Amino acid sequence: MHRRSFVRLLAGAPLGLPSAAAALGTPLGLAGAFQSLSGIPALRVVSAYAPASAPGMPGPYPGRVVSAHSDKCVDTVTGRADDEVVREMMARGMRTLTGVSTTSDAWRRFFGPSDVVGIKVNCGGYPFCVSAYEIVAEVVRQLTGIGVPVSQIYVYERFQNQLDEVNYAPHLPQGVQIVAAERANRNVDNSGYDPETYLEADLFGEDDTRSNMMRLVSRRLTKIINIPNMKDHGATGVTGCLKNIAYGSFSNVARTHQRGKSHTYSVVGALAAVEPLRSRTVLQIMDGLRGVWHGGPFARTTRYVFYPRQIQFATDPVAIDRLLLDIIDNERRAHGAISIWDRSPSSLKIDNTRARDADPNVNIIIREPGHVEYASTLGLGVYDRGRIKVQDIAV
């Protein structure tokens, strides 16, 4: 493998709209507003994009999830993944999801040579649980195999310092571009974000009430692949497909959860539904090689790392996240920890991250795992477990 080129958006150079943008939407100005109901804050969405005729979320397979399992995919002692086993899991998962006979045709179901493809990774769980190098590399290999030029493939995350830590470079071919919107989670540089595409809400009386979409997402990409991890989260209950694509594509989102209270219940789904993010996110690949059952979205210790040893495939982010709620909650139960649904004041130690990291029965914020069901009310996917069809594959 060769080292690829870094692309930093920190300078704020404007990105030209791709030719597909016109097909995805026409100027709308105010795209919509979510009114305050039962404690849900008023959320105002401004976007110049209309939905595609068939938005990527929930996509062509609502309520369908393919889960590829293998006991050989990762060594639970060393934490190392087996590249060949992962490649086979990826191939069989994509063929099963799409119902075609060849892996290349499965990828052609979503992408073509003219697409500019973003791969939304999750780097926050460094060093023990990030979007796996093996999965990301296989995605790139399949995209180039169907004719997508490496110069039109972007691996992206919000923060450059996280991308630098994970360092996908040695695992990817030269020319694949790795993009961040800002140097670190300091909210001091908005040049990587689109000033005309945002969600506005006054949640805690904060000075900056806007969360802007990344310029790369709104003005450059035509398709997005979402690769989250199976992780616990102290404010949302889980970090799944919805939170990874929503909070990883917008600025100024940490403001939604503070002082023991979380507005993630409504904001996660609202951000995921903003165009053009909703229409362009066409494939969900849940990395379940490793997981985190407490202390997420971080993974600073192996104490809370576990090994689901699976990869899930879908176009419906809600359906995968509905399954993830049970996966994380069951793992917590196995360790004698409180449920992600626990709202007891007795478990709450506000902003005490040291206590939370030391004790899985401590919350620092009242979690909002209900954000997954709320997202379903916005048309992003199927939440009802009885309507979700899971196809299991053993590799």
Short mmCIF file of N, CA, C and O in Angstrom, two decimals, residues 223-269:
data_model
loop_
_atom_site.label_atom_id
_atom_site.label_comp_id
_atom_site.label_asym_id
_atom_site.label_seq_id
_atom_site.Cartn_x
_atom_site.Cartn_y
_atom_site.Cartn_z
N LYS A 223 -22.38 10.61 -2.93
CA LYS A 223 -22.83 9.42 -2.19
C LYS A 223 -22.00 9.30 -0.92
O LYS A 223 -20.83 9.69 -0.89
N ILE A 224 -22.59 8.72 0.12
CA ILE A 224 -21.89 8.54 1.39
C ILE A 224 -22.12 7.13 1.90
O ILE A 224 -23.25 6.60 1.85
N ILE A 225 -21.04 6.52 2.42
CA ILE A 225 -21.10 5.24 3.11
C ILE A 225 -20.81 5.52 4.58
O ILE A 225 -19.81 6.14 4.92
N ASN A 226 -21.68 5.05 5.45
CA ASN A 226 -21.57 5.31 6.88
C ASN A 226 -21.02 4.07 7.58
O ASN A 226 -21.60 2.99 7.48
N ILE A 227 -19.86 4.20 8.27
CA ILE A 227 -19.24 3.06 8.95
C ILE A 227 -19.06 3.38 10.43
O ILE A 227 -17.99 3.80 10.88
N PRO A 228 -20.12 3.22 11.23
CA PRO A 228 -20.02 3.42 12.68
C PRO A 228 -19.53 2.15 13.37
O PRO A 228 -19.30 1.12 12.73
N ASN A 229 -19.37 2.23 14.70
CA ASN A 229 -19.03 1.08 15.54
C ASN A 229 -20.18 0.78 16.50
O ASN A 229 -21.03 1.63 16.74
N MET A 230 -20.15 -0.41 17.08
CA MET A 230 -21.12 -0.79 18.10
C MET A 230 -20.64 -0.23 19.43
O MET A 230 -19.87 -0.87 20.14
N LYS A 231 -21.14 0.97 19.77
CA LYS A 231 -20.62 1.63 20.96
C LYS A 231 -21.73 2.21 21.82
O LYS A 231 -22.73 2.74 21.32
N ASP A 232 -21.51 2.12 23.09
CA ASP A 232 -22.29 2.83 24.10
C ASP A 232 -22.06 4.35 23.95
O ASP A 232 -21.04 4.78 23.41
N HIS A 233 -23.01 5.14 24.43
CA HIS A 233 -22.80 6.59 24.48
C HIS A 233 -23.51 7.15 25.70
O HIS A 233 -24.66 6.82 25.96
N GLY A 234 -22.80 8.01 26.43
CA GLY A 234 -23.31 8.53 27.68
C GLY A 234 -24.49 9.46 27.54
O GLY A 234 -25.22 9.68 28.52
N ALA A 235 -24.74 10.04 26.36
CA ALA A 235 -25.86 10.96 26.18
C ALA A 235 -26.98 10.36 25.34
O ALA A 235 -28.15 10.65 25.56
N THR A 236 -26.63 9.53 24.35
CA THR A 236 -27.64 8.98 23.45
C THR A 236 -27.97 7.52 23.73
O THR A 236 -28.90 6.99 23.13
N GLY A 237 -27.23 6.88 24.61
CA GLY A 237 -27.41 5.46 24.85
C GLY A 237 -26.51 4.61 23.98
O GLY A 237 -25.82 3.72 24.47
N VAL A 238 -26.50 4.91 22.68
CA VAL A 238 -25.60 4.23 21.75
C VAL A 238 -25.09 5.23 20.72
O VAL A 238 -25.74 6.23 20.43
N THR A 239 -23.90 4.95 20.20
CA THR A 239 -23.39 5.66 19.03
C THR A 239 -23.52 4.71 17.86
O THR A 239 -22.71 3.80 17.69
N GLY A 240 -24.57 4.86 17.09
CA GLY A 240 -24.82 3.97 15.96
C GLY A 240 -24.75 4.69 14.64
O GLY A 240 -24.03 5.68 14.48
N CYS A 241 -25.52 4.21 13.69
CA CYS A 241 -25.54 4.81 12.36
C CYS A 241 -26.02 6.26 12.41
O CYS A 241 -25.42 7.15 11.81
N LEU A 242 -27.11 6.49 13.13
CA LEU A 242 -27.71 7.82 13.15
C LEU A 242 -26.77 8.86 13.75
O LEU A 242 -26.53 9.92 13.17
N LYS A 243 -26.22 8.56 14.92
CA LYS A 243 -25.37 9.55 15.57
C LYS A 243 -24.07 9.74 14.79
O LYS A 243 -23.56 10.86 14.69
N ASN A 244 -23.51 8.66 14.25
CA ASN A 244 -22.25 8.79 13.52
C ASN A 244 -22.39 9.69 12.30
O ASN A 244 -21.55 10.55 12.05
N ILE A 245 -23.47 9.52 11.56
CA ILE A 245 -23.62 10.32 10.34
C ILE A 245 -24.10 11.73 10.66
O ILE A 245 -23.71 12.70 10.00
N ALA A 246 -24.90 11.89 11.72
CA ALA A 246 -25.44 13.20 12.05
C ALA A 246 -24.41 14.06 12.78
O ALA A 246 -24.02 15.14 12.30
N TYR A 247 -23.94 13.58 13.92
CA TYR A 247 -23.01 14.38 14.71
C TYR A 247 -21.62 14.42 14.09
O TYR A 247 -20.81 15.29 14.43
N GLY A 248 -21.34 13.49 13.17
CA GLY A 248 -20.06 13.51 12.48
C GLY A 248 -20.03 14.33 11.22
O GLY A 248 -18.99 14.45 10.58
N SER A 249 -21.17 14.94 10.86
CA SER A 249 -21.24 15.74 9.63
C SER A 249 -21.61 17.20 9.89
O SER A 249 -21.72 17.98 8.95
N PHE A 250 -21.82 17.56 11.16
CA PHE A 250 -22.23 18.92 11.51
C PHE A 250 -21.33 19.50 12.60
O PHE A 250 -20.78 18.77 13.44
N SER A 251 -21.23 20.80 12.61
CA SER A 251 -20.47 21.51 13.64
C SER A 251 -21.31 21.69 14.91
O SER A 251 -22.54 21.54 14.89
N ASN A 252 -20.62 22.03 16.00
CA ASN A 252 -21.27 22.58 17.19
C ASN A 252 -22.39 21.69 17.72
O ASN A 252 -23.48 22.15 18.03
N VAL A 253 -22.11 20.38 17.83
CA VAL A 253 -23.15 19.46 18.29
C VAL A 253 -22.99 19.06 19.75
O VAL A 253 -23.95 18.58 20.37
N ALA A 254 -21.80 19.22 20.33
CA ALA A 254 -21.62 18.86 21.73
C ALA A 254 -22.51 19.71 22.64
O ALA A 254 -22.80 19.31 23.77
N ARG A 255 -22.97 20.84 22.14
CA ARG A 255 -23.84 21.72 22.93
C ARG A 255 -25.18 21.07 23.26
O ARG A 255 -25.90 21.55 24.13
N THR A 256 -25.53 19.97 22.57
CA THR A 256 -26.85 19.37 22.77
C THR A 256 -26.97 18.59 24.07
O THR A 256 -28.08 18.26 24.49
N HIS A 257 -25.84 18.27 24.72
CA HIS A 257 -25.92 17.49 25.95
C HIS A 257 -24.92 18.03 26.97
O HIS A 257 -23.72 18.00 26.77
N GLN A 258 -25.46 18.53 28.04
CA GLN A 258 -24.65 19.13 29.09
C GLN A 258 -25.47 19.27 30.37
O GLN A 258 -26.70 19.22 30.36
N ARG A 259 -24.76 19.42 31.49
CA ARG A 259 -25.39 19.66 32.79
C ARG A 259 -26.44 18.60 33.13
O ARG A 259 -27.50 18.90 33.71
N GLY A 260 -26.18 17.37 32.71
CA GLY A 260 -27.06 16.26 33.05
C GLY A 260 -28.23 16.06 32.13
O GLY A 260 -28.96 15.07 32.25
N LYS A 261 -28.44 16.98 31.18
CA LYS A 261 -29.60 16.90 30.28
C LYS A 261 -29.14 16.74 28.84
O LYS A 261 -28.15 17.34 28.43
N SER A 262 -29.88 15.94 28.09
CA SER A 262 -29.54 15.71 26.68
C SER A 262 -30.71 16.04 25.78
O SER A 262 -31.83 15.56 26.00
N HIS A 263 -30.44 16.84 24.76
CA HIS A 263 -31.43 17.11 23.70
C HIS A 263 -31.18 16.21 22.48
O HIS A 263 -31.73 16.46 21.41
N THR A 264 -30.37 15.19 22.67
CA THR A 264 -30.08 14.29 21.55
C THR A 264 -31.30 13.52 21.10
O THR A 264 -31.33 13.02 19.97
N TYR A 265 -32.30 13.40 21.96
CA TYR A 265 -33.53 12.68 21.61
C TYR A 265 -34.08 13.13 20.26
O TYR A 265 -34.43 12.32 19.41
N SER A 266 -34.11 14.43 20.04
CA SER A 266 -34.67 14.96 18.79
C SER A 266 -33.60 15.42 17.81
O SER A 266 -33.79 15.35 16.59
N VAL A 267 -32.46 15.89 18.31
CA VAL A 267 -31.48 16.53 17.43
C VAL A 267 -30.77 15.52 16.54
O VAL A 267 -30.48 15.80 15.37
N VAL A 268 -30.47 14.32 17.05
CA VAL A 268 -29.77 13.32 16.23
C VAL A 268 -30.55 13.05 14.95
O VAL A 268 -30.02 13.15 13.83
N GLY A 269 -31.81 12.71 15.07
CA GLY A 269 -32.62 12.42 13.89
C GLY A 269 -32.84 13.63 13.02
O GLY A 269 -32.84 13.53 11.78
#
